[in-house]
Coordinates of N, CA and C in Angstrom, one line a residue:
Chain A
X1 N -7.3 14.1 -6.3 CA -8.2 13.0 -5.8 C -7.4 12.0 -5.1
X2 N -8.0 11.4 -4.0 CA -7.3 10.4 -3.2 C -7.0 9.2 -4.1
X3 N -5.8 8.6 -3.8 CA -5.4 7.4 -4.5 C -5.3 6.3 -3.6
X4 N -4.8 5.1 -4.1 CA -4.6 4.0 -3.2 C -3.2 4.2 -2.5
X5 N -3.2 4.0 -1.2 CA -2.0 4.3 -0.5 C -1.4 2.9 0.0
X6 N -0.2 2.7 -0.3 CA 0.5 1.5 0.2 C 1.7 1.9 1.1
X7 N 1.8 1.1 2.2 CA 3.0 1.3 3.0 C 3.5 0.0 3.5
X8 N 4.8 -0.1 3.8 CA 5.8 0.9 3.4 C 6.1 0.9 1.9
X9 N 6.8 1.8 1.4 CA 7.2 1.8 0.0 C 8.4 0.9 -0.2
X10 N 9.2 0.7 0.7 CA 10.3 -0.2 0.6 C 10.5 -1.0 1.9
X11 N 10.9 -2.2 1.8 CA 11.0 -3.1 2.9 C 12.2 -4.1 2.7
X12 N 13.1 -4.1 3.6 CA 14.2 -5.1 3.5 C 14.1 -6.1 4.6
X13 N 14.0 -7.3 4.3 CA 13.9 -8.4 5.3 C 15.0 -9.5 5.0
X14 N 15.2 -10.3 6.0 CA 16.1 -11.4 5.8 C 15.2 -12.7 5.7
X15 N 15.8 -13.7 5.2 CA 15.1 -15.0 5.0 C 14.5 -15.5 6.3
X16 N 13.4 -16.0 6.2 CA 12.6 -16.6 7.3 C 12.0 -15.6 8.2
X17 N 12.2 -14.3 7.9 CA 11.5 -13.3 8.7 C 10.1 -13.1 8.2
X18 N 9.3 -12.3 8.9 CA 7.9 -12.0 8.4 C 7.8 -10.5 8.0
X19 N 6.8 -10.3 7.2 CA 6.6 -8.9 6.7 C 5.1 -8.6 6.6
X20 N 4.7 -7.4 6.9 CA 3.3 -7.0 6.7 C 3.2 -5.8 5.8
X21 N 2.5 -5.9 4.8 CA 2.3 -4.8 3.8 C 0.8 -4.3 4.0
X22 N 0.7 -3.0 3.9 CA -0.6 -2.4 4.2 C -1.1 -1.6 2.9
X23 N -2.4 -1.6 2.8 CA -3.0 -1.0 1.6 C -4.3 -0.2 2.1
X24 N -4.4 1.0 1.7 CA -5.5 1.8 2.0 C -6.2 2.2 0.7
X25 N -7.4 1.6 0.4 CA -8.0 1.8 -0.9 C -8.6 3.2 -1.0
X26 N -9.0 3.5 -2.2 CA -9.6 4.8 -2.5 C -10.9 4.8 -1.7
X27 N -11.3 6.0 -1.1 CA -12.5 6.0 -0.3 C -13.7 5.6 -1.1
X28 N -14.6 4.8 -0.5 CA -15.8 4.2 -1.1 C -15.6 3.1 -2.0
X29 N -14.3 2.7 -2.2 CA -14.0 1.5 -2.9 C -14.2 0.3 -2.0
X30 N -14.9 -0.8 -2.5 CA -15.2 -1.9 -1.6 C -14.4 -3.2 -1.9
X31 N -13.6 -3.1 -2.9 CA -12.8 -4.3 -3.3 C -11.4 -4.0 -3.4
X32 N -10.6 -4.9 -2.8 CA -9.1 -4.7 -2.8 C -8.5 -5.9 -3.4
X33 N -7.5 -5.7 -4.3 CA -6.7 -6.8 -4.9 C -5.2 -6.6 -4.6
X34 N -4.6 -7.8 -4.4 CA -3.1 -7.8 -4.2 C -2.5 -8.5 -5.4
X35 N -1.4 -7.9 -5.9 CA -0.6 -8.4 -7.1 C 0.8 -8.4 -6.7
X36 N 1.5 -9.4 -7.3 CA 3.0 -9.5 -7.1 C 3.7 -9.4 -8.4
X37 N 4.7 -8.5 -8.5 CA 5.4 -8.4 -9.8 C 6.9 -8.6 -9.6
X38 N 7.3 -9.8 -10.1 CA 8.7 -10.1 -10.0 C 9.5 -9.3 -11.0
X39 N 10.9 -9.3 -10.9 CA 11.7 -8.6 -11.9 C 11.4 -9.0 -13.3
X40 N 11.1 -8.0 -14.1 CA 10.9 -8.3 -15.6 C 9.6 -9.1 -15.8
X41 N 8.8 -9.2 -14.9 CA 7.5 -10.0 -15.0 C 6.3 -9.1 -15.1
X42 N 5.2 -9.7 -15.4 CA 3.9 -9.0 -15.4 C 3.4 -9.2 -13.9
X43 N 2.5 -8.3 -13.5 CA 1.9 -8.5 -12.2 C 1.0 -9.8 -12.2
X44 N 1.2 -10.5 -11.1 CA 0.4 -11.8 -10.9 C -0.5 -11.6 -9.7
X45 N -1.8 -12.0 -9.9 CA -2.8 -11.8 -8.9 C -2.6 -12.8 -7.8
X46 N -2.7 -12.2 -6.6 CA -2.5 -13.0 -5.4 C -3.9 -13.4 -4.7
X47 N -4.6 -12.3 -4.3 CA -5.8 -12.5 -3.5 C -6.6 -11.2 -3.6
X48 N -8.0 -11.3 -3.4 CA -8.8 -10.1 -3.4 C -9.9 -10.3 -2.3
X49 N -10.4 -9.1 -1.9 CA -11.4 -9.0 -0.9 C -12.5 -8.1 -1.3
X50 N -13.7 -8.5 -1.0 CA -14.9 -7.7 -1.3 C -15.7 -7.6 0.0
X51 N -15.9 -6.4 0.4 CA -16.7 -6.1 1.7 C -16.1 -7.0 2.8
X52 N -14.8 -7.0 2.9 CA -14.1 -7.6 4.0 C -14.1 -9.2 4.0
X53 N -14.6 -9.7 2.9 CA -14.6 -11.2 2.7 C -13.7 -11.5 1.6
X54 N -13.0 -12.6 1.7 CA -12.1 -13.1 0.6 C -13.0 -13.3 -0.6
X55 N -12.6 -12.8 -1.8 CA -13.4 -12.9 -3.0 C -12.8 -13.8 -4.0
X56 N -11.5 -13.7 -4.3 CA -10.9 -14.6 -5.2 C -9.5 -14.9 -4.7
X57 N -9.0 -16.0 -5.1 CA -7.6 -16.4 -4.7 C -6.8 -16.8 -5.9
X58 N -5.6 -16.2 -6.0 CA -4.8 -16.5 -7.1 C -3.6 -17.4 -6.7
X59 N -2.4 -17.0 -7.1 CA -1.2 -17.7 -6.8 C -0.5 -17.3 -5.5
X60 N -1.3 -17.2 -4.5 CA -0.8 -16.8 -3.2 C -0.2 -18.0 -2.5
X61 N 1.1 -18.0 -2.0 CA 1.6 -19.1 -1.3 C 0.9 -19.3 0.1
X62 N 1.0 -20.5 0.6 CA 0.4 -20.8 1.9 C 1.0 -20.0 3.0
X63 N 2.3 -19.5 2.8 CA 3.0 -18.7 3.8 C 2.4 -17.3 3.9
X64 N 1.6 -16.9 3.0 CA 1.1 -15.6 2.9 C -0.4 -15.6 3.4
X65 N -0.8 -14.6 4.0 CA -2.3 -14.5 4.4 C -2.6 -13.0 4.2
X66 N -3.9 -12.7 4.1 CA -4.3 -11.4 4.0 C -5.7 -11.2 4.6
X67 N -6.1 -10.0 4.9 CA -7.4 -9.7 5.3 C -7.8 -8.3 5.0
X68 N -9.1 -8.0 5.0 CA -9.6 -6.7 4.9 C -10.3 -6.3 6.1
X69 N -10.0 -5.1 6.6 CA -10.6 -4.7 7.9 C -11.9 -3.9 7.7
X70 N -12.5 -3.5 8.9 CA -13.8 -2.8 8.8 C -13.7 -1.5 8.1
X71 N -12.5 -0.8 8.1 CA -12.3 0.4 7.4 C -11.9 0.2 6.0
X72 N -11.9 -1.0 5.5 CA -11.6 -1.4 4.1 C -10.1 -1.5 3.8
X73 N -9.3 -1.1 4.8 CA -7.9 -1.2 4.4 C -7.5 -2.7 4.5
X74 N -6.5 -3.1 3.9 CA -6.1 -4.5 3.8 C -4.6 -4.7 4.2
X75 N -4.3 -5.8 4.7 CA -2.9 -6.1 5.0 C -2.6 -7.5 4.5
X76 N -1.4 -7.6 3.9 CA -0.8 -8.8 3.4 C 0.3 -9.2 4.3
X77 N 0.1 -10.4 5.0 CA 1.1 -10.9 5.9 C 1.9 -12.0 5.3
X78 N 3.2 -11.9 5.3 CA 4.1 -12.8 4.7 C 5.0 -13.4 5.7
X79 N 5.1 -14.7 5.8 CA 5.9 -15.3 6.8 C 6.9 -16.3 6.2
X80 N 7.9 -16.6 6.9 CA 9.0 -17.5 6.4 C 9.5 -17.0 5.1
X81 N 9.9 -15.8 5.0 CA 10.2 -15.2 3.7 C 11.4 -15.9 3.1
X82 N 11.3 -16.0 1.7 CA 12.3 -16.7 0.9 C 12.8 -15.6 -0.1
X83 N 14.0 -15.9 -0.6 CA 14.6 -15.0 -1.5 C 13.7 -14.7 -2.7
X84 N 13.0 -15.7 -3.1 CA 12.1 -15.6 -4.3 C 10.9 -14.7 -4.0
X85 N 10.7 -14.3 -2.8 CA 9.6 -13.4 -2.5 C 9.9 -11.9 -2.8
X86 N 11.2 -11.7 -3.1 CA 11.6 -10.3 -3.5 C 10.9 -9.9 -4.7
X87 N 10.1 -8.8 -4.6 CA 9.3 -8.4 -5.7 C 8.6 -7.1 -5.3
X88 N 7.9 -6.5 -6.3 CA 7.0 -5.4 -6.1 C 5.6 -5.9 -5.8
X89 N 5.0 -5.4 -4.7 CA 3.7 -5.9 -4.3 C 2.7 -4.7 -4.5
X90 N 1.8 -4.9 -5.4 CA 0.8 -3.8 -5.7 C -0.5 -4.2 -5.1
X91 N -1.2 -3.1 -4.6 CA -2.5 -3.2 -4.1 C -3.4 -2.4 -5.1
X92 N -4.5 -2.9 -5.4 CA -5.5 -2.1 -6.3 C -6.8 -2.1 -5.6
X93 N -7.6 -1.1 -5.9 CA -8.9 -1.0 -5.4 C -9.9 -0.7 -6.5
X94 N -11.2 -1.1 -6.2 CA -12.2 -0.9 -7.2 C -13.5 -0.7 -6.5
X95 N -14.4 0.0 -7.1 CA -15.8 0.2 -6.6 C -16.7 -0.7 -7.4
X96 N -17.1 -1.8 -6.8 CA -17.8 -2.8 -7.5 C -19.1 -2.3 -8.2
X97 N -19.7 -1.4 -7.6 CA -21.0 -0.9 -8.2 C -20.7 0.4 -9.0
X98 N -19.5 0.7 -9.3 CA -19.2 1.9 -10.0 C -19.4 1.8 -11.5
X99 N -19.5 3.0 -12.1 CA -19.7 3.1 -13.5 C -18.6 2.4 -14.3
X100 N -17.4 2.5 -13.7 CA -16.2 2.1 -14.5 C -16.0 0.6 -14.4
X101 N -17.0 -0.2 -14.3 CA -16.9 -1.7 -14.4 C -15.7 -2.2 -13.6
X102 N -14.8 -2.8 -14.3 CA -13.7 -3.5 -13.6 C -12.4 -2.6 -13.7
X103 N -12.5 -1.3 -13.5 CA -11.3 -0.5 -13.5 C -10.7 -0.6 -12.1
X104 N -9.5 -1.1 -12.1 CA -8.8 -1.2 -10.8 C -7.7 -0.1 -10.8
X105 N -7.7 0.6 -9.6 CA -6.7 1.7 -9.5 C -5.6 1.2 -8.5
X106 N -4.4 1.4 -9.0 CA -3.3 0.8 -8.3 C -2.5 1.8 -7.4
X107 N -2.0 1.3 -6.3 CA -1.1 2.1 -5.5 C 0.3 2.0 -6.1
X108 N 1.2 2.8 -5.4 CA 2.6 2.9 -5.9 C 3.4 1.6 -5.7
X109 N 2.9 0.7 -4.8 CA 3.6 -0.5 -4.6 C 4.5 -0.5 -3.4
X110 N 4.8 -1.7 -2.9 CA 5.8 -1.9 -1.9 C 6.9 -2.8 -2.5
X111 N 8.1 -2.3 -2.5 CA 9.2 -3.1 -3.0 C 9.8 -3.9 -1.8
X112 N 9.7 -5.2 -1.9 CA 10.2 -6.1 -0.8 C 11.5 -6.7 -1.3
X113 N 12.5 -6.6 -0.5 CA 13.8 -7.2 -0.8 C 14.1 -8.2 0.3
X114 N 14.3 -9.4 0.0 CA 14.6 -10.5 1.0 C 16.1 -10.8 0.8
X115 N 16.9 -10.7 1.8 CA 18.3 -10.9 1.7 C 18.7 -12.2 2.4
Chain B
X1 N 1.0 -21.0 -18.8 CA 0.8 -20.4 -20.1 C 0.3 -19.0 -20.0
X2 N 0.7 -18.2 -20.9 CA 0.4 -16.8 -20.8 C -0.9 -16.5 -21.5
X3 N -1.9 -16.1 -20.8 CA -3.2 -15.9 -21.4 C -3.4 -14.6 -22.1
X4 N -2.5 -13.6 -21.7 CA -2.5 -12.3 -22.3 C -1.1 -12.1 -22.8
X5 N -0.9 -11.8 -24.1 CA 0.4 -11.8 -24.7 C 0.7 -10.4 -25.3
X6 N 1.8 -9.8 -25.0 CA 2.3 -8.7 -25.6 C 3.6 -9.0 -26.2
X7 N 3.6 -9.3 -27.5 CA 4.7 -9.9 -28.2 C 5.9 -9.0 -28.5
X8 N 5.6 -7.7 -28.4 CA 6.7 -6.7 -28.6 C 7.2 -6.2 -27.2
X9 N 8.4 -6.5 -26.8 CA 8.9 -6.1 -25.5 C 9.1 -4.6 -25.5
X10 N 9.4 -4.0 -26.7 CA 9.8 -2.6 -26.8 C 9.3 -2.0 -28.1
X11 N 9.2 -0.7 -28.2 CA 8.7 0.0 -29.4 C 9.3 1.4 -29.3
X12 N 9.9 1.9 -30.4 CA 10.4 3.3 -30.5 C 9.6 4.0 -31.5
X13 N 9.2 5.2 -31.2 CA 8.4 6.0 -32.1 C 8.8 7.4 -32.1
X14 N 8.8 8.1 -33.2 CA 9.1 9.5 -33.3 C 8.0 10.4 -32.7
X15 N 8.4 11.4 -32.0 CA 7.4 12.3 -31.5 C 6.4 12.8 -32.6
X16 N 5.1 12.8 -32.3 CA 4.2 13.3 -33.3 C 3.6 12.2 -34.2
X17 N 4.3 11.1 -34.2 CA 3.8 9.9 -35.0 C 2.8 9.1 -34.2
X18 N 2.3 8.0 -34.8 CA 1.4 7.2 -34.1 C 2.1 6.0 -33.4
X19 N 1.7 5.7 -32.2 CA 2.3 4.5 -31.5 C 1.1 3.5 -31.5
X20 N 1.5 2.2 -31.9 CA 0.5 1.2 -31.9 C 1.1 0.0 -31.1
X21 N 0.4 -0.3 -30.0 CA 0.8 -1.3 -29.1 C -0.2 -2.5 -29.2
X22 N 0.3 -3.7 -29.4 CA -0.6 -4.8 -29.6 C -0.7 -5.8 -28.5
X23 N -1.8 -6.5 -28.4 CA -2.1 -7.4 -27.3 C -2.9 -8.6 -27.9
X24 N -2.6 -9.8 -27.6 CA -3.4 -10.9 -27.9 C -3.8 -11.7 -26.7
X25 N -4.9 -12.4 -26.7 CA -5.4 -13.1 -25.6 C -5.9 -14.5 -26.1
X26 N -5.9 -15.5 -25.2 CA -6.3 -16.8 -25.5 C -7.6 -17.2 -24.9
X27 N -7.9 -16.6 -23.8 CA -9.1 -17.1 -23.0 C -10.3 -16.4 -23.6
X28 N -11.2 -17.2 -24.2 CA -12.4 -16.6 -24.8 C -13.4 -16.1 -23.7
X29 N -13.2 -16.4 -22.5 CA -14.1 -15.9 -21.4 C -13.8 -14.4 -21.1
X30 N -12.6 -13.9 -21.5 CA -12.3 -12.5 -21.2 C -13.3 -11.6 -21.9
X31 N -13.9 -10.7 -21.2 CA -14.9 -9.8 -21.8 C -14.6 -8.3 -21.4
X32 N -13.5 -8.0 -20.7 CA -13.2 -6.7 -20.4 C -11.7 -6.5 -20.4
X33 N -11.3 -5.4 -21.1 CA -9.9 -5.3 -21.4 C -9.4 -3.9 -21.0
X34 N -8.3 -3.8 -20.5 CA -7.8 -2.5 -20.0 C -6.3 -2.3 -20.4
X35 N -5.9 -1.0 -20.6 CA -4.5 -0.7 -20.8 C -4.1 0.2 -19.6
X36 N -2.9 -0.2 -19.1 CA -2.3 0.6 -18.0 C -0.9 1.1 -18.5
X37 N -0.5 2.2 -18.0 CA 0.8 2.8 -18.2 C 1.6 2.8 -16.9
X38 N 2.8 2.4 -17.0 CA 3.6 2.3 -15.8 C 5.0 3.0 -15.9
X39 N 5.2 4.0 -15.1 CA 6.5 4.6 -15.0 C 7.3 3.9 -13.9
X40 N 8.7 3.9 -14.0 CA 9.5 3.3 -12.9 C 9.1 3.8 -11.6
X41 N 9.1 3.0 -10.6 CA 8.9 3.3 -9.2 C 7.5 3.8 -8.9
X42 N 6.6 3.6 -9.9 CA 5.2 3.9 -9.7 C 4.3 2.7 -10.0
X43 N 3.0 2.8 -9.5 CA 2.1 1.7 -9.8 C 1.5 1.9 -11.2
X44 N 0.9 0.9 -11.7 CA 0.2 1.0 -13.0 C -0.9 2.1 -13.0
X45 N -0.9 2.9 -14.0 CA -2.0 3.9 -14.1 C -3.0 3.6 -15.2
X46 N -4.2 3.6 -14.8 CA -5.3 3.2 -15.8 C -5.3 4.2 -16.9
X47 N -5.4 3.7 -18.2 CA -5.4 4.6 -19.3 C -6.8 4.5 -20.0
X48 N -7.2 3.4 -20.4 CA -8.4 3.2 -21.2 C -8.9 1.8 -21.1
X49 N -10.2 1.6 -21.3 CA -10.7 0.2 -21.2 C -11.7 0.0 -22.4
X50 N -12.0 -1.3 -22.6 CA -13.1 -1.6 -23.6 C -13.8 -2.9 -23.2
X51 N -15.1 -2.8 -23.3 CA -15.9 -4.0 -23.1 C -16.0 -4.8 -24.4
X52 N -16.2 -6.1 -24.2 CA -16.3 -7.0 -25.4 C -17.5 -6.7 -26.3
X53 N -18.4 -5.9 -25.8 CA -19.6 -5.6 -26.7 C -19.2 -4.4 -27.7
X54 N -18.1 -3.9 -27.5 CA -17.6 -2.8 -28.4 C -16.4 -3.2 -29.2
X55 N -16.1 -2.5 -30.3 CA -14.9 -2.8 -31.0 C -14.0 -1.6 -31.0
X56 N -14.4 -0.5 -30.4 CA -13.5 0.7 -30.3 C -13.9 1.6 -29.2
X57 N -12.9 2.1 -28.5 CA -13.2 3.1 -27.5 C -12.1 4.2 -27.6
X58 N -12.5 5.4 -27.5 CA -11.6 6.5 -27.7 C -11.6 7.5 -26.6
X59 N -10.4 8.0 -26.2 CA -10.4 9.0 -25.1 C -9.2 9.9 -25.4
X60 N -9.5 11.0 -26.0 CA -8.4 11.9 -26.3 C -7.4 11.3 -27.4
X61 N -6.2 11.3 -27.0 CA -5.1 10.8 -27.9 C -5.1 9.2 -28.0
X62 N -5.9 8.6 -27.1 CA -5.8 7.2 -26.9 C -7.0 6.5 -27.5
X63 N -6.8 5.5 -28.3 CA -7.9 4.7 -28.8 C -7.6 3.2 -28.7
X64 N -8.5 2.5 -28.2 CA -8.3 1.0 -28.1 C -9.3 0.3 -29.1
X65 N -8.8 -0.6 -29.9 CA -9.5 -1.4 -30.8 C -9.6 -2.8 -30.4
X66 N -10.7 -3.4 -30.5 CA -10.9 -4.8 -30.1 C -11.4 -5.7 -31.3
X67 N -10.7 -6.7 -31.6 CA -11.1 -7.7 -32.6 C -11.4 -9.0 -31.9
X68 N -12.6 -9.3 -31.6 CA -12.9 -10.4 -30.8 C -12.6 -11.7 -31.5
X69 N -12.9 -11.7 -32.8 CA -12.7 -13.0 -33.6 C -11.3 -13.4 -33.6
X70 N -10.4 -12.4 -33.7 CA -8.9 -12.6 -33.7 C -8.4 -12.6 -32.3
X71 N -9.2 -12.4 -31.3 CA -8.7 -12.3 -29.9 C -7.5 -11.3 -29.8
X72 N -7.7 -10.1 -30.4 CA -6.6 -9.2 -30.5 C -7.1 -7.8 -30.1
X73 N -6.3 -7.0 -29.4 CA -6.6 -5.6 -29.2 C -5.4 -4.8 -29.4
X74 N -5.6 -3.6 -29.7 CA -4.5 -2.7 -29.9 C -4.8 -1.3 -29.3
X75 N -3.7 -0.6 -28.8 CA -3.8 0.7 -28.3 C -3.1 1.7 -29.3
X76 N -3.8 2.7 -29.7 CA -3.2 3.7 -30.6 C -3.0 5.0 -29.8
X77 N -1.9 5.6 -29.9 CA -1.6 6.8 -29.3 C -1.2 7.8 -30.4
X78 N -2.1 8.8 -30.6 CA -1.8 9.8 -31.7 C -2.2 11.2 -31.2
X79 N -1.2 12.2 -31.3 CA 0.2 12.0 -31.6 C 1.0 11.6 -30.4
X80 N 2.0 10.8 -30.6 CA 2.8 10.4 -29.5 C 3.7 11.6 -29.0
X81 N 3.8 11.6 -27.7 CA 4.6 12.6 -27.0 C 5.7 12.0 -26.1
X82 N 6.8 12.7 -25.9 CA 7.9 12.2 -25.1 C 7.4 11.7 -23.7
X83 N 6.4 12.4 -23.1 CA 5.8 12.0 -21.8 C 5.1 10.6 -21.9
X84 N 4.8 10.1 -23.1 CA 4.2 8.8 -23.2 C 5.2 7.7 -23.0
X85 N 6.4 8.0 -23.0 CA 7.4 6.9 -22.8 C 7.2 6.3 -21.4
X86 N 7.0 5.0 -21.5 CA 6.6 4.2 -20.3 C 6.5 2.7 -20.7
X87 N 6.2 1.9 -19.7 CA 5.8 0.5 -20.0 C 4.3 0.4 -20.0
X88 N 3.7 -0.2 -21.1 CA 2.3 -0.3 -21.2 C 1.9 -1.7 -21.1
X89 N 0.9 -2.0 -20.1 CA 0.4 -3.3 -19.9 C -1.0 -3.4 -20.4
X90 N -1.2 -4.5 -21.1 CA -2.6 -4.9 -21.5 C -3.1 -5.8 -20.4
X91 N -4.3 -5.7 -20.0 CA -4.9 -6.6 -18.9 C -6.3 -7.0 -19.4
X92 N -6.7 -8.1 -18.9 CA -8.0 -8.7 -19.2 C -8.7 -9.3 -18.0
X93 N -10.0 -9.3 -18.0 CA -10.8 -10.0 -17.0 C -12.0 -10.6 -17.6
X94 N -12.7 -11.5 -16.8 CA -13.9 -12.2 -17.3 C -15.0 -11.8 -16.3
X95 N -15.4 -10.5 -16.4 CA -16.4 -10.0 -15.4 C -17.7 -10.7 -15.4
X96 N -18.2 -11.0 -16.6 CA -19.5 -11.7 -16.6 C -19.5 -13.1 -16.1
X97 N -18.3 -13.6 -15.9 CA -18.1 -14.9 -15.3 C -17.9 -14.7 -13.8
X98 N -17.9 -13.5 -13.3 CA -17.6 -13.2 -11.9 C -16.1 -13.3 -11.6
X99 N -15.3 -13.3 -12.6 CA -13.9 -13.4 -12.4 C -13.2 -12.0 -12.6
X100 N -13.1 -11.3 -11.6 CA -12.6 -9.9 -11.8 C -11.2 -9.6 -11.7
X101 N -10.3 -10.5 -11.1 CA -8.9 -10.2 -11.1 C -8.4 -10.1 -12.5
X102 N -7.4 -9.1 -12.6 CA -6.8 -8.8 -13.9 C -5.7 -9.8 -14.2
X103 N -5.7 -10.2 -15.5 CA -4.6 -11.0 -16.0 C -3.8 -10.1 -16.9
X104 N -2.5 -10.0 -16.7 CA -1.7 -9.0 -17.4 C -0.8 -9.6 -18.4
X105 N -0.5 -8.9 -19.5 CA 0.6 -9.2 -20.4 C 1.9 -8.8 -19.8
X106 N 3.0 -9.1 -20.4 CA 4.3 -8.8 -19.9 C 4.7 -7.4 -20.1
X107 N 3.9 -6.6 -20.9 CA 4.2 -5.2 -21.1 C 5.1 -4.9 -22.3
X108 N 4.9 -3.7 -22.8 CA 5.7 -3.2 -23.9 C 6.3 -1.9 -23.5
X109 N 7.6 -1.7 -23.6 CA 8.2 -0.5 -23.3 C 8.2 0.5 -24.5
X110 N 7.5 1.6 -24.4 CA 7.4 2.5 -25.4 C 8.4 3.7 -25.2
X111 N 9.2 4.0 -26.2 CA 10.1 5.1 -26.1 C 9.7 6.1 -27.2
X112 N 9.3 7.3 -26.9 CA 8.9 8.3 -27.8 C 10.1 9.3 -27.9
X113 N 10.7 9.3 -29.1 CA 11.9 10.1 -29.4 C 11.6 11.5 -29.9
X114 N 12.1 12.5 -29.2 CA 11.8 13.9 -29.6 C 12.6 14.2 -30.9

C-alpha cells in the first residue's frame, strides 16, 4: 500500500540558509500535518492543512511557512535557518472522512542538519 | 507542560512475556488516543487506537486499556517478541473539540530480550 512520501530524507544546510521539505500524502488523504522532533524529544506539531487550507497551527516559527497544493502534496519552507532547527521533520496524512477517525500515518521523515 | 506523559523512558522484557507500557494525560478534552511504534531512521508507525467511549481495544497481540477517571492508558503486548523492540509513543487528540493534531508523550524504549 502507498505510504506518505517525504523528500529529501536528509538535508544539510548552513545557518541563515533556506530549506524546502516536501510531503506527498497517501492517495485520497485530505489532511496533512507537519511535526518536528528534536533530539531525544517527542514530535511537536507545527502546522496542518485540510483541503489545501491551513487547518491548525502549532509551534511553528514565523521563519517557517507551509502550504498544500492542488494535488494535496505539501511543502514546508524554512528560512533564516538556525542551529536549533536541526531536527527530524515528519509529515503525516489522514483521511478526515475515513473510518479510522484521527489515525495519522507518518512518513519516514526528513533529517535536517544546520551547520 | 507535558500534556501526555510516559514516565518510563525504557523497559526491558523477556521474549514471550507481557510488555506493559503506560501513559498518563492531563488534558480532559482528549478523547482519542493512539499508540505508535518507531524504529530508528523511520517514521512512527500506527499500532492501535482507542476512543474515550471505550475502555479497551484489542488487535492481535496488542491491547490498549483506557481509564478515563485516572486519565491513564496502557498498551499490553502479549507475547512480546524481539521484533517489538522499538520506541513506543503514546499520542492524544481532542477530536470532538475539532482539535486533531496529535500531542505526543516522550516515548518509552522497549527492549525484548530473547
